[in-house]
Amino acid sequence: MKISSIMCGAVIALSALAGSAARAADITGAGATFPFPIYSKWADAYKKETGNGLNYQSIGSGAGIKQIQAKTVTFGATDMPLPAEELKKNRLVQWPMVMGGIVPVVNIEGVKPGELVLDGETLANIYLGKIKKWDDAAIKKLNPALTLPSTAITVVRRSDGSGTTFNFTDYLSKASKEWADKVGADSAVEWPVGVGAKGNDGVAGNVAQTKNAIGYVEYAFAKQNKLTFADMINKAGKKVEPTVTAFQAAAANADWANAPGYYQILTNQPGDGSWPITAATFILMYGEPADKGASAEAIKFFDWAFAKGDKMAEELDYIPMPQSVVALIRKTWDSEIKNK
Amino acid sequence: MNPLYARRRRKSAIAMMLCVGATVFGLTWLVLILATLFWNGLAGFTLDVFTQMTPPPNAQDGGLLNAIVGSLILTGLGIAVGAPIGVLAGTFMAEYGRYSKLTSIIRFINDILLSAPSIIIGLFVYGAVVVPMGGFSGLAGAIALAVIALPVVVRTTEDMLLLVPIQLREAAAALGMPRSYVIKRVTWQAARTGLVTGLLLAVARISGETAPLLFTALSNQFWSVDLLKTMANLPVTINNFINNPDPNWKRLAWSGALIITMAVLALNILARSLSARSQSK
Amino acid sequence: MTSHSISDSADMAASRSRADALASFKTGDTIFQWMTYLAAACVLLVLGGIIVSLFFGAWPAISTFGLDFLTTQRWAPNARPQAVLGGLGPIYGTLVTSVIALIIAAPVGLGIAVFLTELCPQWLRRPIGVAVELLAGIPSIIYGIWGFFVLGPWLADTIEPAIANAFEGVPILGALFDGPASNLSIFNASLVLAIMILPFVTAIARDVFSTVPPVLKEAAYGLGCTRWEVVRHVVLPFTRVGVIGGIMLALGRALGETMAVTFVIGNSFRISGSIFAPGTTISAAIASEFAESRDLHQSALILLGLLLFVLTFFVLAAARLMLMRLERKQGA
């Protein structure tokens, strides 16, 4: 019969195709969307240099933790560090890979990047639904020179579990007591208002698409996509612009050496020049991996990224880890991850 | 003309105008959607779409080669698994079990599966394949698509075989042909065009499916034809790229959307013209 | 003697090969029959598999939340000490979007079917019929991105403010159309759904309209009925069951539609009285949260899936039964 023979042919051809496919030793990882631009850039460069690919799925920090626990990937990536005891329980090793800033982005007609100024409390009130319109007195007070429309604010937030959300809500909790009481800080919270979008890219896309919207994204997403970011008033009461210098000023406060599991949260740091919503993004790997070969390949990639990836990171407005911290992390790899 | 009749005529005319309006309304959407697709899809359409891999963010080039190939593999495998089972099941219903109670139950359930939400199929395959296998894979995606293709093929096969005149079967049986030969050599041959139509419709149905692939095949940034790993495919790639403000990704997503829609519409039109030809014969 | 034995053995050989051939036919026959039988059983197996796997996946959530799941609006997968998950938001969204979609699509679909069967010139029937059916062929993700990029902004900039202003201050309706115009809303999702199910309503309505015996219509026309009167008093009553069945079938589609809705509904678990506010549906919730969910959260999403499956199962079953009733009537 023709049909069945065609189908048999198709099955054979497909299985031959699948069988003959070279099983390239791609490193697999999954997790945070926050560092996705830099990871995929590194992956691209690493593939050109060594021929080894890295298949990174940016499916959100929550999913990254889930995937590494299910052992479906070689490494997980999260912006929400796991506390030391949880690492121990799951026999995971954690280290920071790169740092960056989270910025509020808006889409208001006539407002250009950096023109709008917000502080923590106002931002919290917008996300609480208490400030409903752009010409609210609280926003006007911070921006006396701007003409703001009397239109309703469309709040955009993440619909998936996200380390970006964790750092953002952590900051809002520190800046607003009401936020801390009502909502709190987590990778996924019960949002009082707003539309949910998936991933940093989804929030960026939604804000770009929706008039009078506000959202929060990793700085690289805002800058690459020419979104209108807002300036913030930091803990010291000074107005800061989201720049690599401001992120570095905040990151300089971190004391990595004395944090077990490198558990450090970098929001609302002191200092005149510190950007208030700065965050590090972390890698999770097993201390005693099932597939030692894949684990060693992954470490090779991260080692390469620390050695040669700094310039690429800076190009995308991430902050590379300081050399002293990288030395600490290399020591951690040697002592805690058993690839042999 | 008496006023009552005039009023009835007027009422009728208004109602008929509304029907014309409804038709215009319905067709407007089709035109609008296709226009949007062509406008955005062709704007950034280059040959690279077919020859390059999906790019990292903020690149200027790149294409959809791995996603297109992945989609072809998943769809092909889905049909290769779903279609034989579907044809055989349809054959059972039209030939062996034509008058049995079981057939009417199967027909009823098949009709329900035909319209069952595809995301439910995704959940089912996640529980039945992804979890036991320990991870997302192209294979799981193909199985999900096979489950969606199955009822389409069952339905069309049964319908088409029922159209074959019983006399053909009787004549063949009278020549001493065993029943399976009658079915394979006579009934299937007679219903050939109809069966192919069913397959085309099934391909059209599954090649645009996104929801069941979201948590089965997932996606892949690179070229991979390994069925046990996550596999790039057009619908999920469109889903991931379209929401991104990166203009290059957005451009590729629109191109992908245009490709997939054109492919599905072409399959639909092909299937319809095939069945129209066989009916007019 | 010898010649006799030779022909005898030839006979025997022939009869043995004939017996062999018959036997192999017979085994082939049996194997083939069993293959079709097994394939048919596969259809049942798939349904059984779906129900069993959903039920097992949903069991932790069923045993934790019980019936409260249906009445709780709060959706907090990360709440301490234990997740609080209620399905009311997505269930509400699913029902509301589907019903609004039907309110729009049913009359329009029937209108198109009337046009195609009663008014349209012969040569135009096929092209228009195919065009409407092509709407059904467009993958749902395409509807989603179209709704997101084209329909959403247009609704938010023009239609929604106009409606909101018109009904401002009117009780009930004012609340229904209240709130900031948003690209992503229940209204947008309903409209996209309406466009998606339009071809289903049209196709089935056209099919059942064509089952009306011409002699009935001719008799009515002969009495001097206008076109509308024929449709209203002859065609519709005769095909009522089938039309309702078709509409239910479309409803089944709308309830489970995923990608198109996920793009435009806004993923908010909070129930809002306004249809211009964001919401969520069962399928949208699963699509956007499933990949990263764990433990109870995942189980609750599967439970939502189970509820959706049960709901669509009953709607579709009712639709099929109605259509079957019409077929029987037609056959009788």
XYZ file of C-alpha atoms in Angstrom, chain A residues 6-17, chain B residues 76-77 80-81 84:
17
model
C 5.533 6.231 2.290
C 5.076 6.365 6.015
C 7.487 3.506 6.615
C 9.991 5.347 4.462
C 9.473 8.465 6.500
C 10.001 6.618 9.757
C 13.203 5.018 8.516
C 14.544 8.277 7.124
C 13.771 10.122 10.321
C 15.279 7.546 12.607
C 18.362 7.394 10.388
C 18.598 11.149 10.603
C 6.936 14.233 10.158
C 7.446 11.980 13.124
C 4.519 8.844 10.952
C 3.303 7.641 14.337
C -0.768 4.499 10.553
